[in-house]
mmCIF file of C-alpha atoms in Angstrom:
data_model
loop_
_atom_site.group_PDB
_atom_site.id
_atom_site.type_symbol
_atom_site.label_atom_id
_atom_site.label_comp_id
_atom_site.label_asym_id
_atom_site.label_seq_id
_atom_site.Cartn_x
_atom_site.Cartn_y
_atom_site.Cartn_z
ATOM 1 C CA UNK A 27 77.215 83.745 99.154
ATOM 2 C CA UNK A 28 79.285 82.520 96.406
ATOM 3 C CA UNK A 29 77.904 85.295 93.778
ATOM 4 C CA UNK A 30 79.212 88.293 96.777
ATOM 5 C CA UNK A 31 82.394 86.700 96.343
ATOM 6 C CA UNK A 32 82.041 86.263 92.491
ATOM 7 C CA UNK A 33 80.601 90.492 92.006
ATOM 8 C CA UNK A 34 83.002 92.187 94.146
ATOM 9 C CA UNK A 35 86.085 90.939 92.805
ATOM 10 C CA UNK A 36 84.707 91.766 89.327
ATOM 11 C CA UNK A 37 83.158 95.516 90.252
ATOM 12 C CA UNK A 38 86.770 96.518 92.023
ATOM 13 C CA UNK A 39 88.462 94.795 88.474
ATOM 14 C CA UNK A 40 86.346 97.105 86.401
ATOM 15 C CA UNK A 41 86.801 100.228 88.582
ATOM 16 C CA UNK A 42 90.364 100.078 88.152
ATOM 17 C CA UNK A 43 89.998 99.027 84.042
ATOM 18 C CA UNK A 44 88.052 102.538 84.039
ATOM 19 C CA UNK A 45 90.335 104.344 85.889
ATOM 20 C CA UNK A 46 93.716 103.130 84.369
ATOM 21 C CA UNK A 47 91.924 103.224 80.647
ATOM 22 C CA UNK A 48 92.044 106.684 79.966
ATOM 23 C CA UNK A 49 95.473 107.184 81.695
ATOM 24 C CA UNK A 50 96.497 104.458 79.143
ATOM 25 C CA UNK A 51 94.615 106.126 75.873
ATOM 26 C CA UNK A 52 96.502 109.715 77.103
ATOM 27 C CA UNK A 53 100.404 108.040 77.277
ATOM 28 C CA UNK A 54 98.887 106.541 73.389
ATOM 29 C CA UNK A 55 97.964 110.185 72.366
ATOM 30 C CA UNK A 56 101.360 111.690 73.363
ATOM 31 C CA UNK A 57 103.212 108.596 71.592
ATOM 32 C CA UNK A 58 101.650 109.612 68.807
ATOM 33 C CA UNK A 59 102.068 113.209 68.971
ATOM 34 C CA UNK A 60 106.012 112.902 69.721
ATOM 35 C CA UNK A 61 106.250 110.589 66.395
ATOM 36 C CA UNK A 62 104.010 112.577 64.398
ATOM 37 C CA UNK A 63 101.853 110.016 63.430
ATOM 38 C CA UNK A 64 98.612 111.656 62.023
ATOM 39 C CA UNK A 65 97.227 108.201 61.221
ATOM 40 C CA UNK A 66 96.960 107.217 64.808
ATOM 41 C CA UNK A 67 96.275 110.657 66.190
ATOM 42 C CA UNK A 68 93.128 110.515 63.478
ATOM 43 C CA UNK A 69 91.742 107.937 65.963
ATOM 44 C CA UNK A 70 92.135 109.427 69.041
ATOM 45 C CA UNK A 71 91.637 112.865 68.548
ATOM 46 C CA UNK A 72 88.139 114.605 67.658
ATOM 47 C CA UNK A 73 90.023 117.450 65.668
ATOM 48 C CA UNK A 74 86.339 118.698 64.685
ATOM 49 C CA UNK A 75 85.428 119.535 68.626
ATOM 50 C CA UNK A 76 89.527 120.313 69.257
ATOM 51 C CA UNK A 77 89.833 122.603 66.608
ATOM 52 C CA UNK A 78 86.286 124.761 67.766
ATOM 53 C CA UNK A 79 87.920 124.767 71.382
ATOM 54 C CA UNK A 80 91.415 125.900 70.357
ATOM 55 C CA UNK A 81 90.464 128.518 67.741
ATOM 56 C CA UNK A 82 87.626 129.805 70.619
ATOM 57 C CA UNK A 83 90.197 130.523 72.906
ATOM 58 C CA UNK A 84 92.380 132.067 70.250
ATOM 59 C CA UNK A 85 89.250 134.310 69.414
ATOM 60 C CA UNK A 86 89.071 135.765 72.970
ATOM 61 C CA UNK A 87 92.625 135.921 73.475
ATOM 62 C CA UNK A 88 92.990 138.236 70.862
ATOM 63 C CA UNK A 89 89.643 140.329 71.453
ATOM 64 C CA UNK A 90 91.600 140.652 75.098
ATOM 65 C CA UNK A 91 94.896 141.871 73.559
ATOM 66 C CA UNK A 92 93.280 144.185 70.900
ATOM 67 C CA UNK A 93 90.256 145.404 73.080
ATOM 68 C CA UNK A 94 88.196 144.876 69.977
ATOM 69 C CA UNK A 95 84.850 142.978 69.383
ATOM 70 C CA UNK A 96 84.977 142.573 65.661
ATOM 71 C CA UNK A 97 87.157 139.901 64.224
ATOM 72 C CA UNK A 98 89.835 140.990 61.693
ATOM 73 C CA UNK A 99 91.691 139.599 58.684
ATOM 74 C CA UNK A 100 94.186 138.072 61.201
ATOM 75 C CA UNK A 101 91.761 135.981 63.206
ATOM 76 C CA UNK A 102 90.617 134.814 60.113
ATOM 77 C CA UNK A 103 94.282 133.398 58.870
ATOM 78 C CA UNK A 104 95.188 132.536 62.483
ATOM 79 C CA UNK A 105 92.048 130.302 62.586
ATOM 80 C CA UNK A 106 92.817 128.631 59.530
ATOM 81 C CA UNK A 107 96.393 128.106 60.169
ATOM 82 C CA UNK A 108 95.499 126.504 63.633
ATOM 83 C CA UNK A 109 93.154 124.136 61.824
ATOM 84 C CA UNK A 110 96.556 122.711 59.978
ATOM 85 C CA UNK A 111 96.976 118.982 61.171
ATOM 86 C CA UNK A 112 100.896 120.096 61.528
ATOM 87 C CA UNK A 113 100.376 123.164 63.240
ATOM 88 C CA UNK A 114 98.058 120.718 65.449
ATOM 89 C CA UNK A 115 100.678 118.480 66.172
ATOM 90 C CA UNK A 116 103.790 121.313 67.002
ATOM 91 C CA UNK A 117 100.848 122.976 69.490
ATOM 92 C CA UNK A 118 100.507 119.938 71.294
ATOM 93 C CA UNK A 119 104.337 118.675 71.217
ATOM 94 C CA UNK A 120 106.055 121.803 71.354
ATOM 95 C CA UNK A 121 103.487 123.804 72.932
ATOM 96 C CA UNK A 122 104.007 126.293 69.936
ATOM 97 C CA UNK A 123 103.099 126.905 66.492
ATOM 98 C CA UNK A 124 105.896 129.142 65.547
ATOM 99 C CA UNK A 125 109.107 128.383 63.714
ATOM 100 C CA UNK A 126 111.132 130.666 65.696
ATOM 101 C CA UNK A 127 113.288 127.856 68.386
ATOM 102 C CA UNK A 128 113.701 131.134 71.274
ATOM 103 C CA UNK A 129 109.506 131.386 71.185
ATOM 104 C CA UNK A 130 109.189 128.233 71.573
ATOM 105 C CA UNK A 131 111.642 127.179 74.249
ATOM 106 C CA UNK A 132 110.185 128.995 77.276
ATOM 107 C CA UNK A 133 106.455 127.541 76.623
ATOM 108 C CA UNK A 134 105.481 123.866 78.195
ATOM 109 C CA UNK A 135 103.427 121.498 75.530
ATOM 110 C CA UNK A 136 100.719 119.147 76.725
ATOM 111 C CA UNK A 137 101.831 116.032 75.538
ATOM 112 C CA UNK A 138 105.627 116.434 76.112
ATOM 113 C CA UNK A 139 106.969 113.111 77.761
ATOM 114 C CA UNK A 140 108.096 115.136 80.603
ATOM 115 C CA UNK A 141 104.842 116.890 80.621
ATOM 116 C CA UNK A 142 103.162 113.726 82.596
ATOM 117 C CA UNK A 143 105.332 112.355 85.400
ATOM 118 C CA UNK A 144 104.242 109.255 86.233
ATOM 119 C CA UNK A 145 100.973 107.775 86.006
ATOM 120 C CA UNK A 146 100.566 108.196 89.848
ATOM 121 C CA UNK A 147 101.063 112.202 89.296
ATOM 122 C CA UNK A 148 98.306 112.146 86.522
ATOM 123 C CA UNK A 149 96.036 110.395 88.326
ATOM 124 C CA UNK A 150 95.938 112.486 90.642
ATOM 125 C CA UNK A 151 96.252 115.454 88.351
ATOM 126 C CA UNK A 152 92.937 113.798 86.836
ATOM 127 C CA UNK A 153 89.458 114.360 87.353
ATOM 128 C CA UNK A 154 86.402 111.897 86.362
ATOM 129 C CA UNK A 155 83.146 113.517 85.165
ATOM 130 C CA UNK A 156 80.820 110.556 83.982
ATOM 131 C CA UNK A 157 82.202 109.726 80.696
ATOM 132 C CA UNK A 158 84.637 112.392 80.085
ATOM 133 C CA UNK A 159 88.150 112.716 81.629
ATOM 134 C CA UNK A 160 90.309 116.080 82.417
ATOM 135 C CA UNK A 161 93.786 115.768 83.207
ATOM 136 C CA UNK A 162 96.181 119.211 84.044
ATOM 137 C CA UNK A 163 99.483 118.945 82.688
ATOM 138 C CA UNK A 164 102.394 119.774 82.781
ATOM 139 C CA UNK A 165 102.172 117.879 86.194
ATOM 140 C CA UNK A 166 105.114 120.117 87.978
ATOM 141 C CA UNK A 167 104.078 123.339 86.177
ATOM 142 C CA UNK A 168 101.995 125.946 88.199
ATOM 143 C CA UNK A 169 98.765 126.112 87.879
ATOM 144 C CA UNK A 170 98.865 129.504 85.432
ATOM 145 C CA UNK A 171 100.815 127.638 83.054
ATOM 146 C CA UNK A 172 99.280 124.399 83.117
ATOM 147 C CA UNK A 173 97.010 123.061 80.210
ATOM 148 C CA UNK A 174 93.893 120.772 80.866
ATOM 149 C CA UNK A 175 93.204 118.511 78.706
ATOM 150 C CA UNK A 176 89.634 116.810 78.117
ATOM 151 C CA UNK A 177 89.152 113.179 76.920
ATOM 152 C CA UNK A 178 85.955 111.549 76.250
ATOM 153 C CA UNK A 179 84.794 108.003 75.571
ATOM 154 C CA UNK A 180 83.271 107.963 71.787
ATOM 155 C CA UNK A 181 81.954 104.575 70.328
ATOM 156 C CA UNK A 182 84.928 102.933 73.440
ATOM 157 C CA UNK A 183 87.485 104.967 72.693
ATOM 158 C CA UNK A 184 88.964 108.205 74.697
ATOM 159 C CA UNK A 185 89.272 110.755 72.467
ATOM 160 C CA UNK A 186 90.879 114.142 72.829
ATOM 161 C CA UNK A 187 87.643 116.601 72.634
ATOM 162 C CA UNK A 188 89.047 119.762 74.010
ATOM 163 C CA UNK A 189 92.409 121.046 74.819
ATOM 164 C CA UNK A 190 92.366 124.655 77.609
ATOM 165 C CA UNK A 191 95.870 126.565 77.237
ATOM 166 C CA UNK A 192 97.545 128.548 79.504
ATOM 167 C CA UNK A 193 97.180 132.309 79.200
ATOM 168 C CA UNK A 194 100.916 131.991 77.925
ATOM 169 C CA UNK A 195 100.526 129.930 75.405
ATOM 170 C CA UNK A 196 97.171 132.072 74.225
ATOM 171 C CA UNK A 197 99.045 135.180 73.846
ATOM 172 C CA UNK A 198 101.669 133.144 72.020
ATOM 173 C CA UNK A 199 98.990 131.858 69.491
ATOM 174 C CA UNK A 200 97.329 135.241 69.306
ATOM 175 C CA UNK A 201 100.864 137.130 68.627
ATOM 176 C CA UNK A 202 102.337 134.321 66.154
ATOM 177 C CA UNK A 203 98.631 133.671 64.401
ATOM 178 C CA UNK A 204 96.863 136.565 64.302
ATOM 179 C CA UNK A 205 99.430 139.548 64.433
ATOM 180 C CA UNK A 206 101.991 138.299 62.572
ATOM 181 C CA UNK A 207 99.045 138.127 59.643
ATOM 182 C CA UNK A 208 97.644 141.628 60.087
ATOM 183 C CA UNK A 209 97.227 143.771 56.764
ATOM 184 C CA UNK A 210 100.479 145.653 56.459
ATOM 185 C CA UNK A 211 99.530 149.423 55.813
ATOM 186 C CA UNK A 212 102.780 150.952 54.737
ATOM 187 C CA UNK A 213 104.017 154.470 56.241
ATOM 188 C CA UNK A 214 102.911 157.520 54.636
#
């Protein structure tokens, strides 16, 4: 009888340490992202998997604008460009990689402080799939123009794996990236 009274206590503790953990690890990642500090951000972000997601959707983005299958010269420099640790951090603070202050002022960013609410709203924005977390921010955003983000627990840590934009923020990439980097063939 004593051991019921022991277990339960300690099974409810360690549901909520699971549940509150990456909630915690996410408010970390966006502290770090608003100060710009790559050293932290090194820990908690798998920029190896984040990168591959990013420049994917980039990829299709473009082969959507351009109604081509072949990947140009633009792709190419947009792809390394996005792999930039800087351009990294503006994309997910600003929710923009370009320069230009009117592009960037009418798209949301992912790990804005006012991107999360409270921790109430992204809990509930949140979704548990064994060891890997998904949260949908910016939590008063519509759904088009909401990005989800995808943590997973590596050797006990969350770790930003994969970020999904909005289909804003892809044509953004696609037209600051990949356009803006097109071979210039002058007028004949």
């Amino acid at each position: 009888m004593r051991w019921i009274v022991v277990i339960i206590p300690a099974v409810i503790v360690l549901l909520v340490g699971y549940t509150v953990w990456p909630i915690f690890d996410l408010y970390r990642i966006a502290l770090a992202v608003e100060t710009r500090n790559l050293v932290a951000l090194q820990e908690m972000v798998d920029f190896p998997s984040l990168r591959v997601s990013l420049i994917k959707q980039i990829n299709d983005a473009y082969r959507k604008q351009s109604d081509k299958s072949q990947r140009s010269v633009g792709v190419g420099v947009g792809v390394v460009q996005i792999s930039r640790p800087e351009l990294l951090l503006d994309l997910l603070g600003r929710g923009s990689v370009s320069t230009d202050p009117s592009l960037r002022s009418s798209l949301a960013a992912p790990f804005a402080s006012s991107s999360f609410g409270s921790p109430w709203q992204i809990w509930l924005n949140s979704d548990y799939s064994g060891r890997t977390f998904y949260v949908t921010v910016p939590v008063h955003s519509p759904s088009d123009q909401r990005f989800q983000i995808r943590l997973r627990l590596l050797h006990w840590r969350w770790k930003l794996l994969a970020l999904d934009l909005p289909e804003s923020t892809k044509a953004h990439l696609v037209e600051v990236l990949v356009l803006d980097h097109q071979p210039k063939h002058p007028a004949h």
